[in-house]
mmCIF file of C-alpha atoms and ligand atoms in Angstrom:
data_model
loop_
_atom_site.group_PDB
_atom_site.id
_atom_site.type_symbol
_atom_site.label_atom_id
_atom_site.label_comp_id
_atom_site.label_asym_id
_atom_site.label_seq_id
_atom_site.Cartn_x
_atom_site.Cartn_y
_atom_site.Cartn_z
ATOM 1 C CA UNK A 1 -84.977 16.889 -73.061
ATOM 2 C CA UNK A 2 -87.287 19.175 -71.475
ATOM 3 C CA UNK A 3 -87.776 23.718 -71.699
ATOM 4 C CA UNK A 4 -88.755 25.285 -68.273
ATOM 5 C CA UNK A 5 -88.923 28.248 -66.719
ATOM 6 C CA UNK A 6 -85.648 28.287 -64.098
ATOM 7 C CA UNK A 7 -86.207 31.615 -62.551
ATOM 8 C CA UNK A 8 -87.663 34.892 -63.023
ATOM 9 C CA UNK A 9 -87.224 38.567 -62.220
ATOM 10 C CA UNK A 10 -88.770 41.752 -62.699
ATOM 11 C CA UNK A 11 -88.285 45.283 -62.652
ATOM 12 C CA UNK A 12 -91.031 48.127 -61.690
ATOM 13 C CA UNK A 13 -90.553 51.584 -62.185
ATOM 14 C CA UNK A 14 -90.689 53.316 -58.638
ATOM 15 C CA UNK A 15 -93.071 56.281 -60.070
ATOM 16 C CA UNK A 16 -96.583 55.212 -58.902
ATOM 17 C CA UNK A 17 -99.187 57.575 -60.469
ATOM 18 C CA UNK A 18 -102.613 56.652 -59.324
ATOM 19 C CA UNK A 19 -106.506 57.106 -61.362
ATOM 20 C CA UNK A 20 -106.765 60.519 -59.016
ATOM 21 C CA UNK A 21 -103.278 61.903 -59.512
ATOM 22 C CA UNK A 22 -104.107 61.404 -63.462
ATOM 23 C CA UNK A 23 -107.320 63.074 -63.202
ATOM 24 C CA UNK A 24 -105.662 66.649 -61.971
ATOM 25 C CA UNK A 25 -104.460 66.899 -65.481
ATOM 26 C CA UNK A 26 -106.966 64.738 -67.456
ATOM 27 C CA UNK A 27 -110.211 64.705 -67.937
ATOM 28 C CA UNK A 28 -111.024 61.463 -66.246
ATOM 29 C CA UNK A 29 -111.918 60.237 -62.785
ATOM 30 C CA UNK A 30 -110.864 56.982 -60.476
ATOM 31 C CA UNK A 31 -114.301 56.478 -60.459
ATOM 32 C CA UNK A 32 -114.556 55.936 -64.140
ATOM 33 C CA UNK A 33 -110.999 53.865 -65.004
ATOM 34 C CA UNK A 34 -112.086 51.235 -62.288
ATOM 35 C CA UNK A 35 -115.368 50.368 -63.410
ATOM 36 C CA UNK A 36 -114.266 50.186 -67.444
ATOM 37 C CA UNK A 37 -111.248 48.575 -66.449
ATOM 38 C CA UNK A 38 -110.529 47.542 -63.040
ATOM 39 C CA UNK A 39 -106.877 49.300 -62.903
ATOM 40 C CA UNK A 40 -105.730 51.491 -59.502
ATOM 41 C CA UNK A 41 -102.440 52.934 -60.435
ATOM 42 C CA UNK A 42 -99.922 52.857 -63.234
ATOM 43 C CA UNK A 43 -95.961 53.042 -63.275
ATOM 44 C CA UNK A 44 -93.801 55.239 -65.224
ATOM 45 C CA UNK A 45 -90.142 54.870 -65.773
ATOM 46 C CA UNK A 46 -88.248 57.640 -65.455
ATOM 47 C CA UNK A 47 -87.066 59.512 -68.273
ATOM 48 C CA UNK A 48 -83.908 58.992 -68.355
ATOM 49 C CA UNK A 49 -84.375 54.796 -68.650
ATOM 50 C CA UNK A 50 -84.699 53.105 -71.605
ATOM 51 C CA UNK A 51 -86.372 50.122 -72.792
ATOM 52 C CA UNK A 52 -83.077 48.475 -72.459
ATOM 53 C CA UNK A 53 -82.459 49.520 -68.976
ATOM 54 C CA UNK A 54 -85.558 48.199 -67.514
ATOM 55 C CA UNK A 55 -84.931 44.705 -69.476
ATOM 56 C CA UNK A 56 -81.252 44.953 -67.805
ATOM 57 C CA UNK A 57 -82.353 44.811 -64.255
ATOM 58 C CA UNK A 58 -85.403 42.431 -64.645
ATOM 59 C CA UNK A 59 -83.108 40.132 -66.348
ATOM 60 C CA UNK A 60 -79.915 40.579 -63.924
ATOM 61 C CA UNK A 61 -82.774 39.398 -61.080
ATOM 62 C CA UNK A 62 -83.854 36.432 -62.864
ATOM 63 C CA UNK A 63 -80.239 35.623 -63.909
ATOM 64 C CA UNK A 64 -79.541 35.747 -60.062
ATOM 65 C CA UNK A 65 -82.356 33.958 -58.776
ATOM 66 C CA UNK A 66 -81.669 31.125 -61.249
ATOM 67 C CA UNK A 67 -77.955 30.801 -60.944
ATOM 68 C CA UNK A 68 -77.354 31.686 -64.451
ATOM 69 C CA UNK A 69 -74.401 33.480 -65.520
ATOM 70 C CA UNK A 70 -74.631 36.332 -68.061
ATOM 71 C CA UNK A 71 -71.717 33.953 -70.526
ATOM 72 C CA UNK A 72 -73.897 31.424 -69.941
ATOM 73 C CA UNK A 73 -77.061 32.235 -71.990
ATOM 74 C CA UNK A 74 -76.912 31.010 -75.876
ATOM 75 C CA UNK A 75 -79.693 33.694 -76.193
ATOM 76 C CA UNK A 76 -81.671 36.444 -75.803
ATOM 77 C CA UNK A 77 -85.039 37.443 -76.958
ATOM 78 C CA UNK A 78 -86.533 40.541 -76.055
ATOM 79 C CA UNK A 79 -90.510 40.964 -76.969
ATOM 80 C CA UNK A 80 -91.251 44.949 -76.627
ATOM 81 C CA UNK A 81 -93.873 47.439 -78.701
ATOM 82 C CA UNK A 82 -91.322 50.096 -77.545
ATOM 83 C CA UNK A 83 -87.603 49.276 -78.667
ATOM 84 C CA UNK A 84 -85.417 51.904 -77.907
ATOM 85 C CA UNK A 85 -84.186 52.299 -81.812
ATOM 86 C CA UNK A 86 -86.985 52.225 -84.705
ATOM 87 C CA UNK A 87 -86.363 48.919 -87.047
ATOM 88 C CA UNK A 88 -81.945 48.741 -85.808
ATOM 89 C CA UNK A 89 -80.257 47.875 -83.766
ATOM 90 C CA UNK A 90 -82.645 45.537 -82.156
ATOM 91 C CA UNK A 91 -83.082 46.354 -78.297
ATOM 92 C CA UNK A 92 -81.763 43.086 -77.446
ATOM 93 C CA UNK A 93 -78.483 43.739 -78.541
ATOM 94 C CA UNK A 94 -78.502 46.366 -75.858
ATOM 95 C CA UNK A 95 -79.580 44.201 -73.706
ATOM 96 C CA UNK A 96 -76.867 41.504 -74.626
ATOM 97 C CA UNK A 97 -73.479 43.863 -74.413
ATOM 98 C CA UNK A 98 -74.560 45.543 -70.965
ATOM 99 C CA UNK A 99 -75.385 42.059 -69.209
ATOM 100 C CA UNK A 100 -71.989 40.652 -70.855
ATOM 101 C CA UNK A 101 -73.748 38.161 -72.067
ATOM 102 C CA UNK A 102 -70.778 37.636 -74.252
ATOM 103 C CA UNK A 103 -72.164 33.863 -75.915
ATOM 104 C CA UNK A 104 -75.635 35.051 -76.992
ATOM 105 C CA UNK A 105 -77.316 35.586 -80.227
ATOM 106 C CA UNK A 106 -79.917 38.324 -79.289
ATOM 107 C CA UNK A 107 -83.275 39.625 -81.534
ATOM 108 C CA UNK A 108 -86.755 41.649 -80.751
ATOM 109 C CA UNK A 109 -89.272 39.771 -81.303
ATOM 110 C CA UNK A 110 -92.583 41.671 -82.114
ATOM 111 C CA UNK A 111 -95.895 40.299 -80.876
ATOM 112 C CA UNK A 112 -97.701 42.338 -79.284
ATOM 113 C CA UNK A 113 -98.898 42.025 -76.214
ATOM 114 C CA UNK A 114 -98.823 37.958 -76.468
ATOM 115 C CA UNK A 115 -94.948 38.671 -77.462
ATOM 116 C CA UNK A 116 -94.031 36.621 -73.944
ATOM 117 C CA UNK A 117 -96.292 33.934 -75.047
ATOM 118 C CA UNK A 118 -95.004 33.503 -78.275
ATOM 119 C CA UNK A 119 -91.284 33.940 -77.286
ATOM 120 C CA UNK A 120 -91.804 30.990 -74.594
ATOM 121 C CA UNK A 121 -92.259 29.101 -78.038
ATOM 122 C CA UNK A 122 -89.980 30.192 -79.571
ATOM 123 C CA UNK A 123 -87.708 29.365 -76.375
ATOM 124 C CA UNK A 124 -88.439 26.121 -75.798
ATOM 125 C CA UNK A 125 -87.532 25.093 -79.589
ATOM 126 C CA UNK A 126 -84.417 26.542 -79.416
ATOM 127 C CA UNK A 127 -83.579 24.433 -76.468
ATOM 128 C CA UNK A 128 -85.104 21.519 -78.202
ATOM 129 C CA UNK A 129 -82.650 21.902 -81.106
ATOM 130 C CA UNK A 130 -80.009 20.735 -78.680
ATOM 131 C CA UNK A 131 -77.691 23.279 -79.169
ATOM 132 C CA UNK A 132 -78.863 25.949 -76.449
ATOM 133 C CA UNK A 133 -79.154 25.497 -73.076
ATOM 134 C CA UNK A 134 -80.531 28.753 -70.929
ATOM 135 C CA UNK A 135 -82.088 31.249 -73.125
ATOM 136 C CA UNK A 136 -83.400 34.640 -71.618
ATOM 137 C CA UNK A 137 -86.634 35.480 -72.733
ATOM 138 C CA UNK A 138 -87.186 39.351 -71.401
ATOM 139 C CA UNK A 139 -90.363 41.467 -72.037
ATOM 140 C CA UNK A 140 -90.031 45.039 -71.535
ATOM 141 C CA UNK A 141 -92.285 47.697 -72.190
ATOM 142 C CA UNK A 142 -92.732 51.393 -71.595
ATOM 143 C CA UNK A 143 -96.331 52.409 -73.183
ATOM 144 C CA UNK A 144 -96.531 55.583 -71.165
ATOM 145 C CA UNK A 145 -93.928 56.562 -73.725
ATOM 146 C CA UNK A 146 -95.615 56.305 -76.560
ATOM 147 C CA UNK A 147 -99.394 57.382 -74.991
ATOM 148 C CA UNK A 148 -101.052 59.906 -76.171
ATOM 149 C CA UNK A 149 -101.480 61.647 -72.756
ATOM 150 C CA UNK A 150 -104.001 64.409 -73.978
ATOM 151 C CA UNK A 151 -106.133 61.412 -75.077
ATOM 152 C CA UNK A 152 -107.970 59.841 -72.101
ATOM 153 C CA UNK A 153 -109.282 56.807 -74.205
ATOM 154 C CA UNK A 154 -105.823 55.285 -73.873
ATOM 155 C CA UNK A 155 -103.431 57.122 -71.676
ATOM 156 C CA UNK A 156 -104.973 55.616 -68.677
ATOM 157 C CA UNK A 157 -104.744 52.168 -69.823
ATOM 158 C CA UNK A 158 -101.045 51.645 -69.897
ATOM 159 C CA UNK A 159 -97.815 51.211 -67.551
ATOM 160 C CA UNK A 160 -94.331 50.828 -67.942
ATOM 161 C CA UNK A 161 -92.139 47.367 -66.284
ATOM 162 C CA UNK A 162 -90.406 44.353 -67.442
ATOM 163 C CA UNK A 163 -90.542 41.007 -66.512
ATOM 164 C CA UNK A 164 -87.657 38.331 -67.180
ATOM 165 C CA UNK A 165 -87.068 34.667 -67.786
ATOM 166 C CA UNK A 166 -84.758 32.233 -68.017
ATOM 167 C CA UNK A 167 -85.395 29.337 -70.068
ATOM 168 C CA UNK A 168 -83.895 25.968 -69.646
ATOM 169 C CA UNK A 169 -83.279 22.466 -70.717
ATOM 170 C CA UNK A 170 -83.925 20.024 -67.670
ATOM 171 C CA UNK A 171 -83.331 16.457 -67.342
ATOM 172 C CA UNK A 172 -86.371 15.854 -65.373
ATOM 173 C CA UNK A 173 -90.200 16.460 -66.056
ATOM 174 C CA UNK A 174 -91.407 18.166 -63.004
ATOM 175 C CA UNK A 175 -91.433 21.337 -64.657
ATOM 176 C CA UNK A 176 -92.305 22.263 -68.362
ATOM 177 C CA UNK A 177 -93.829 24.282 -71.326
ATOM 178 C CA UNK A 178 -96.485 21.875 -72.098
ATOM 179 C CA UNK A 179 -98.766 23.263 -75.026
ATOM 180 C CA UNK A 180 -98.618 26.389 -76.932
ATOM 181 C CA UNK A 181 -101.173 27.860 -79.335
ATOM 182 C CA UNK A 182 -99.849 30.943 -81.384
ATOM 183 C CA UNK A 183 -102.529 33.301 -83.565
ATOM 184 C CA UNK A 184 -102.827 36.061 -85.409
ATOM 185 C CA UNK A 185 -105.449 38.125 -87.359
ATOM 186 C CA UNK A 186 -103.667 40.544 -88.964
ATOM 187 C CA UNK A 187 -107.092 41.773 -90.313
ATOM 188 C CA UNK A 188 -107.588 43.484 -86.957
ATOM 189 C CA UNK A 189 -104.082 45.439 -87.512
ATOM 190 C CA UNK A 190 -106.018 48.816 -88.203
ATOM 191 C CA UNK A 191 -107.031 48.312 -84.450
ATOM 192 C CA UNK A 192 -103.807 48.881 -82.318
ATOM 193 C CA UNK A 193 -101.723 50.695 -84.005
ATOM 194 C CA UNK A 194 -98.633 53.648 -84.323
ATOM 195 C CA UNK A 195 -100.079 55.067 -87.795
ATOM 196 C CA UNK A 196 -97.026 57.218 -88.838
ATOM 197 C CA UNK A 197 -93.361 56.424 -88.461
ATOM 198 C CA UNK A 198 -92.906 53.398 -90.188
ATOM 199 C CA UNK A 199 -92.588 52.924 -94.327
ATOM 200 C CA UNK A 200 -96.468 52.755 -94.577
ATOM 201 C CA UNK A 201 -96.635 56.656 -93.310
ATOM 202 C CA UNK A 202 -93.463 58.038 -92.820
ATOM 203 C CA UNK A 203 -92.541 61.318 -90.982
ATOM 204 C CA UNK A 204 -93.103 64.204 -93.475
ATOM 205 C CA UNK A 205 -91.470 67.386 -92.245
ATOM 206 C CA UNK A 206 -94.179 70.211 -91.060
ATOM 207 C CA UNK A 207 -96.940 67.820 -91.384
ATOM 208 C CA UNK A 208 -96.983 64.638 -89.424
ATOM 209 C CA UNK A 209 -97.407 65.871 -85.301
ATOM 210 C CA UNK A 210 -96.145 64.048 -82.061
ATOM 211 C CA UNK A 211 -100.269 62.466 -82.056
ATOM 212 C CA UNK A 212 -99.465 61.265 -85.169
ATOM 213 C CA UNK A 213 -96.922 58.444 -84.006
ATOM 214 C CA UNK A 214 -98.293 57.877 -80.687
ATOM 215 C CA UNK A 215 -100.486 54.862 -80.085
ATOM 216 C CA UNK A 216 -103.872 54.133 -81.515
ATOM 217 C CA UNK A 217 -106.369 52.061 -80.444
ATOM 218 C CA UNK A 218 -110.001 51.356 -81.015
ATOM 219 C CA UNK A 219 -110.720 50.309 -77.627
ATOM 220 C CA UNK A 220 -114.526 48.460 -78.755
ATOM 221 C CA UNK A 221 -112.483 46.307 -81.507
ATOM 222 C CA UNK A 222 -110.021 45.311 -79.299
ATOM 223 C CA UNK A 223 -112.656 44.498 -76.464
ATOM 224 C CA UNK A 224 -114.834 42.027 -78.424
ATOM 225 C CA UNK A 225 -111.582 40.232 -80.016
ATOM 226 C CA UNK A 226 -110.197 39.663 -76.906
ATOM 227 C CA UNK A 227 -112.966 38.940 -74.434
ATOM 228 C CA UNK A 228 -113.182 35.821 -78.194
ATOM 229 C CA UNK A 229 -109.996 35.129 -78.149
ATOM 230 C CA UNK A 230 -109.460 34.452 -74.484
ATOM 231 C CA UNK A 231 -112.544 32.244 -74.519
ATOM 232 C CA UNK A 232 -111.360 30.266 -77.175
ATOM 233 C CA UNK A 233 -107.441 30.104 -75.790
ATOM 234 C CA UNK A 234 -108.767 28.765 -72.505
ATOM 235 C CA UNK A 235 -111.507 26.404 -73.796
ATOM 236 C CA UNK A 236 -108.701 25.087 -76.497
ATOM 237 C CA UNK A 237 -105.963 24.892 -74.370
ATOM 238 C CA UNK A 238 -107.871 22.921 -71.538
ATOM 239 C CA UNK A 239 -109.864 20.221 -74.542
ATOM 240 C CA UNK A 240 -106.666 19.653 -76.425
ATOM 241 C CA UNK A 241 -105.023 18.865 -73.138
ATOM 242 C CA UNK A 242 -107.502 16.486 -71.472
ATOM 243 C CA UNK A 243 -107.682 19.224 -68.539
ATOM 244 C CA UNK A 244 -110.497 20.229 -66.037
ATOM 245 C CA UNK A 245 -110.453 24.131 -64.644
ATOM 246 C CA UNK A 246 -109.768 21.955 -60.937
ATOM 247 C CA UNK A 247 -105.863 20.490 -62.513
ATOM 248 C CA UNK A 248 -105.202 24.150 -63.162
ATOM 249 C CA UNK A 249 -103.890 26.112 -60.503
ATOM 250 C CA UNK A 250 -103.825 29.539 -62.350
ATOM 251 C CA UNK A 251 -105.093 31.194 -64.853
ATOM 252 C CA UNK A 252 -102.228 33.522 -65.879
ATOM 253 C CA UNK A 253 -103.827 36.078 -68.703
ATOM 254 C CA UNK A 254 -102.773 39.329 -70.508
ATOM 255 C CA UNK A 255 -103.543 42.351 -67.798
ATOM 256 C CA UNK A 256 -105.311 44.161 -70.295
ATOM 257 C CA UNK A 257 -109.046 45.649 -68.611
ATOM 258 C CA UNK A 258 -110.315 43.164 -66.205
ATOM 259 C CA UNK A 259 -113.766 43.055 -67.782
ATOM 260 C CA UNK A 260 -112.257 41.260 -70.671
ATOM 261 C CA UNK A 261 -111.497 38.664 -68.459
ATOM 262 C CA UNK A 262 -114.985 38.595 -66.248
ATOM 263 C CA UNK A 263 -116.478 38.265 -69.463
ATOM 264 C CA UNK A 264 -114.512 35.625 -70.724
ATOM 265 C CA UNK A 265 -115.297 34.138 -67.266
ATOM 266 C CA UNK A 266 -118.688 33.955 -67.606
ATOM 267 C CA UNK A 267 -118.935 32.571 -71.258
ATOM 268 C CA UNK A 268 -116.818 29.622 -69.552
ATOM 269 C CA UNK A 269 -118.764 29.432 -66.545
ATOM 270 C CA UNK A 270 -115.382 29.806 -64.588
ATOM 271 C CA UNK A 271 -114.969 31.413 -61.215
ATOM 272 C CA UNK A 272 -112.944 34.547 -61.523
ATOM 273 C CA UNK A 273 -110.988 33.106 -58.439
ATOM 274 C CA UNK A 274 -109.015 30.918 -61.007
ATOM 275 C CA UNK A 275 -107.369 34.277 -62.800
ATOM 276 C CA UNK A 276 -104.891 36.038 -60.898
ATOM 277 C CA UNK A 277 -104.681 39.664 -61.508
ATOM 278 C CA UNK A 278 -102.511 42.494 -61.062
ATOM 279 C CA UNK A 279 -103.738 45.338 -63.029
ATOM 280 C CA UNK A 280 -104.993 47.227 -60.240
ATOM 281 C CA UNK A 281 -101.333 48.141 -59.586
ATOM 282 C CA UNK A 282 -99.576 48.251 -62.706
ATOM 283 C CA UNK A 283 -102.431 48.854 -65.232
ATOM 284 C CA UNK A 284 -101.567 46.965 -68.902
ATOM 285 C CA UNK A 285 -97.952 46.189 -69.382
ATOM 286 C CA UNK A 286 -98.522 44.257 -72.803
ATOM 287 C CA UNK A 287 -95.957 42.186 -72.805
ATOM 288 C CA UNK A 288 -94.570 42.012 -69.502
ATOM 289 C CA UNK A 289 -97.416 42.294 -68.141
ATOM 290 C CA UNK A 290 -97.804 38.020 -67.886
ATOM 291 C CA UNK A 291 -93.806 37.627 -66.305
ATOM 292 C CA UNK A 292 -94.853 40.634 -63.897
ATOM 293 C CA UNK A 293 -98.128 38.164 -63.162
ATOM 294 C CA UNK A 294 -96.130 35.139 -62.475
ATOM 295 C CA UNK A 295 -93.539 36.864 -60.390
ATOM 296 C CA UNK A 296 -96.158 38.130 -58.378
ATOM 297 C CA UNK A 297 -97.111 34.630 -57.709
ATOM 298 C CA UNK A 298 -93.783 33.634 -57.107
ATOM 299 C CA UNK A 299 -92.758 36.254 -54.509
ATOM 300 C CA UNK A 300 -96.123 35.509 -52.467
ATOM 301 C CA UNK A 301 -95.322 31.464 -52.683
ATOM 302 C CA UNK A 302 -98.485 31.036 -54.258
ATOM 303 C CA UNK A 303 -96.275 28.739 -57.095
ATOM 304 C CA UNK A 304 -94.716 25.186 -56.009
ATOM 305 C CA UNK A 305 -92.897 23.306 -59.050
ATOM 306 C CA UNK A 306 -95.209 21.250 -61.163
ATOM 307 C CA UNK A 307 -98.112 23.534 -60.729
ATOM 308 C CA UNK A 308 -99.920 23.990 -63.624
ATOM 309 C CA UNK A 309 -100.736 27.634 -65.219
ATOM 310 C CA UNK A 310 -102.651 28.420 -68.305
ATOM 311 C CA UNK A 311 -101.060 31.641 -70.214
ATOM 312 C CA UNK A 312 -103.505 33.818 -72.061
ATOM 313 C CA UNK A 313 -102.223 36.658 -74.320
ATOM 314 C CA UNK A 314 -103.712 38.868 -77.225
ATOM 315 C CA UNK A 315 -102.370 42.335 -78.246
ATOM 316 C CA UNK A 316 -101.196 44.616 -81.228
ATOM 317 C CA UNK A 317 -101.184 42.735 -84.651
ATOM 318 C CA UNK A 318 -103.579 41.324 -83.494
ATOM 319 C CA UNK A 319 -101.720 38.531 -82.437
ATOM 320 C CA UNK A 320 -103.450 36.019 -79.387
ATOM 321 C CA UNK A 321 -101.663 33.095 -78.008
ATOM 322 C CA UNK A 322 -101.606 30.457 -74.977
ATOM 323 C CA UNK A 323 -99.580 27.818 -72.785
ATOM 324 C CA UNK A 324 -99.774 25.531 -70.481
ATOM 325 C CA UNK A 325 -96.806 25.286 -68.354
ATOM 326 C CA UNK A 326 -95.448 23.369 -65.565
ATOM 327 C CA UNK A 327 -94.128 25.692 -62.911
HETATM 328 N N1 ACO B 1 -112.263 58.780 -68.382
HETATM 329 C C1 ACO B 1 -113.529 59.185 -68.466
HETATM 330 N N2 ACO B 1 -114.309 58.930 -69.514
HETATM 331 C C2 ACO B 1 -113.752 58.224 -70.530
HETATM 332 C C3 ACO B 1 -112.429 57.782 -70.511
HETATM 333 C C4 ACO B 1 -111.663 58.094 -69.369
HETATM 334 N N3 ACO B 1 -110.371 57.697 -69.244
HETATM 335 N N4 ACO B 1 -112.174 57.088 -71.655
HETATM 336 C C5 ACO B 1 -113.303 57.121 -72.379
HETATM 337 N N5 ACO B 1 -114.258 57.812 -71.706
HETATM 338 C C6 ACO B 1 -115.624 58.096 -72.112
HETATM 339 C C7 ACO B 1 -115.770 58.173 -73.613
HETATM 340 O O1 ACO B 1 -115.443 59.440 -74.070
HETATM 341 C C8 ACO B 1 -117.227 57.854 -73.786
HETATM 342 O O2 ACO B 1 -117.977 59.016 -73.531
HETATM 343 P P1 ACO B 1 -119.239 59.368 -74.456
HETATM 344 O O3 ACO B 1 -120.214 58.243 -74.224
HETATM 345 O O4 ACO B 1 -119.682 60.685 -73.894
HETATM 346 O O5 ACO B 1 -118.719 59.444 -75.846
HETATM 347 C C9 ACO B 1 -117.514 56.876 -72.649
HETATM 348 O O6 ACO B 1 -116.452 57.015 -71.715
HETATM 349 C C10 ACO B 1 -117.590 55.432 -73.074
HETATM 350 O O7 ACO B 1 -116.509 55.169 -73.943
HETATM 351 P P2 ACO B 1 -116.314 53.742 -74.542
HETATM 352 O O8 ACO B 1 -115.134 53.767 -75.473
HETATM 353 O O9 ACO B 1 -117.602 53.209 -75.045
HETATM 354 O O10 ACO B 1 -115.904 52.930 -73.228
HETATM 355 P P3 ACO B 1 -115.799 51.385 -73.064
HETATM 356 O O11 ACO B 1 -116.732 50.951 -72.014
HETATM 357 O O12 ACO B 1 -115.790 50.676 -74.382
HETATM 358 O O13 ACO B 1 -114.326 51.248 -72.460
HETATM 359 C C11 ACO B 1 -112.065 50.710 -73.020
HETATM 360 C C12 ACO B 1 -113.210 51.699 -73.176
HETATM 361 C C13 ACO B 1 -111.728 50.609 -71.546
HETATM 362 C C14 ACO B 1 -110.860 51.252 -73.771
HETATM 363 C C15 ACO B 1 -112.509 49.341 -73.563
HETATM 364 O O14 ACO B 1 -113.016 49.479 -74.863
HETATM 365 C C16 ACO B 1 -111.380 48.352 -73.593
HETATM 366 O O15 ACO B 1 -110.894 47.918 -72.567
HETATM 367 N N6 ACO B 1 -110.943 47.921 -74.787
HETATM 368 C C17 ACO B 1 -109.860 46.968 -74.911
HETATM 369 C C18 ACO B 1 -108.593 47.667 -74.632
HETATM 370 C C19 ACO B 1 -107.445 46.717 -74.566
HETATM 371 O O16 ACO B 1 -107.539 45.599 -74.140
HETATM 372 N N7 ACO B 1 -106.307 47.238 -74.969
HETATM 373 C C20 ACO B 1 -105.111 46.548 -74.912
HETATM 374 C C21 ACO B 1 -104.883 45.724 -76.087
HETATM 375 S S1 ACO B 1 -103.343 45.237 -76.489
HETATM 376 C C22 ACO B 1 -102.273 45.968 -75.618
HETATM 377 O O17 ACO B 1 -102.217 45.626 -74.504
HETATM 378 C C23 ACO B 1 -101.300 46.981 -76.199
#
């Protein structure tokens, strides 16, 4: 029995808010959010969707495209950093009574940015029990939420969409999840963070503010980790496998700053040619932002079953993670 990716869909908020439109109201230029990051444009979800209701259509696309169903999935798991409902009910459950997916089981999972990497695992064992059969894996995220938009270290960073998945058993080996390495050093935890909110620091009435809960990030910390980690992810991945950069079609990382990535380039002495990219447009996703990759792909038929892709993520936790996959 073999796990593979059947089909995939996404969903991108219409709202496109570009580096210049941000800097009317912040104090921040095009100029600047290129060259530290390499993203054009972000987009933002309207306000009156939910987390839930941007996993819904990603998922009804790749539920379409694949020929699935909605009865027909044994599962879904929804990786997010922003459910709709703190702690319960898990935004998967959503998720699971709109589609009428009426034979799932249905949980968050919470990894961070690499939470599509992870849940790809976490996918493929499921099938491997023998007792599933097409899983959804859905990442949906909608950062610009929780940004602190008077803070210009991180507002500019993030975007909202969700990417979807459906994972299935296959009786032949063309296509496959191949090789996963999951991560984490939760010693970095201080580094990404949403201090207040949670049982650590909860809300205390007519002290904690709206800053307080938003996102935190030290930007340098996270930088040096991941520009590591994705060395080490690629280099790993590639050893442990017996591959060459040349049996690799794409290089399919976290959209995080694209200087992570030339960096990690150049420690490899890889071509930046190999990594697709997509940030320009959407600016970091976290976890969607790999499905929204790999759709892009898809849609411009730059993907033919078989073709292998290396997955890079690293995010919030910090968590960092990898696969190879057959297309
Ligand atoms: N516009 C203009 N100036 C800015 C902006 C902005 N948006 N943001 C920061 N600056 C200024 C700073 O104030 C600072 O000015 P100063 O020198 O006068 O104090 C200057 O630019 C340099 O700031 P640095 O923080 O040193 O900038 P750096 O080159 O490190 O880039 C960045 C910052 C882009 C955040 C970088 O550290 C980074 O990419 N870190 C990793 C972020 C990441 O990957 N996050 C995602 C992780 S997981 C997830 O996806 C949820």
């Amino acid at each position: 029995m073999n796990a593979y990716i059947k089909s995939i869909g996404t969903y991108i908020p219409e709202r496109r808010v570009t580096n210049d439109e941000l800097a009317k109201t912040m104090d921040t230029s095009d100029e600047w959010i290129r060259s530290h990051t390499g993203i054009g444009s972000r987009h933002i979800a309207d306000k009156s969707m939910n987390t839930a209701d941007i996993a819904i259509k990603a998922a009804e696309v790749a539920l379409e495209r694949g020929g699935v169903k909605a009865e027909e999935l044994d599962m879904i798991i929804l990786t997010t950093a922003t459910p709709d409902y703190v702690g319960f009910p898990a935004t998967a459950c959503i998720v699971q009574d709109k589609l009428g997916a009426s034979n799932a089981g249905a949980f968050d999972l919470t990894a961070g940015c690499t939470g599509f990497v992870y849940g790809l695992e976490v996918a493929k064992n499921f099938l491997k029990s023998g007792h599933m059969k097409n899983i959804l894996l859905v990442s949906a995220e909608m950062l610009t939420q929780i940004a602190n938009w008077e803070d210009r270290n991180t507002a500019v960073l993030f975007g909202d969409g969700a990417g979807a998945v459906v994972v299935s058993t296959s009786d032949d080996d063309i296509s496959g999840i191949d090789d996963t390495i999951l991560k984490a050093d939760g010693s970095g935890s201080y580094a990404l963070e949403r201090k207040v909110g949670g049982v650590a620091h909860p809300y205390e009435e007519g002290k904690t503010t709206w800053a307080d809960t938003a996102l935190y990030m030290d930007g340098q910390a996270v930088y040096k980790f991941a520009v590591k980690v994705n060395t080490q992810l690629i280099s790993s991945l590639m050893e442990r496998n017996n591959l060459t950069i040349d049996d690799i079609k794409w290089i399919v990382p976290h959209q995080a700053n694209e200087r992570i990535l030339q960096a990690a380039a150049k420690r490899l002495k890889l071509s930046m040619d190999k990594f697709f990219l997509n940030l320009e447009e959407y600016a970091n996703t976290s976890s969607a932002s790999i499905p929204l990759a790999l759709n892009d792909l898809y849609e411009k038929g730059e993907l033919k079953r078989g073709d292998k892709l290396l997955l890079t993520g690293f995010g919030a936790g910090l968590t960092y993670g990898g696969a190879i996959i057959r297309w």
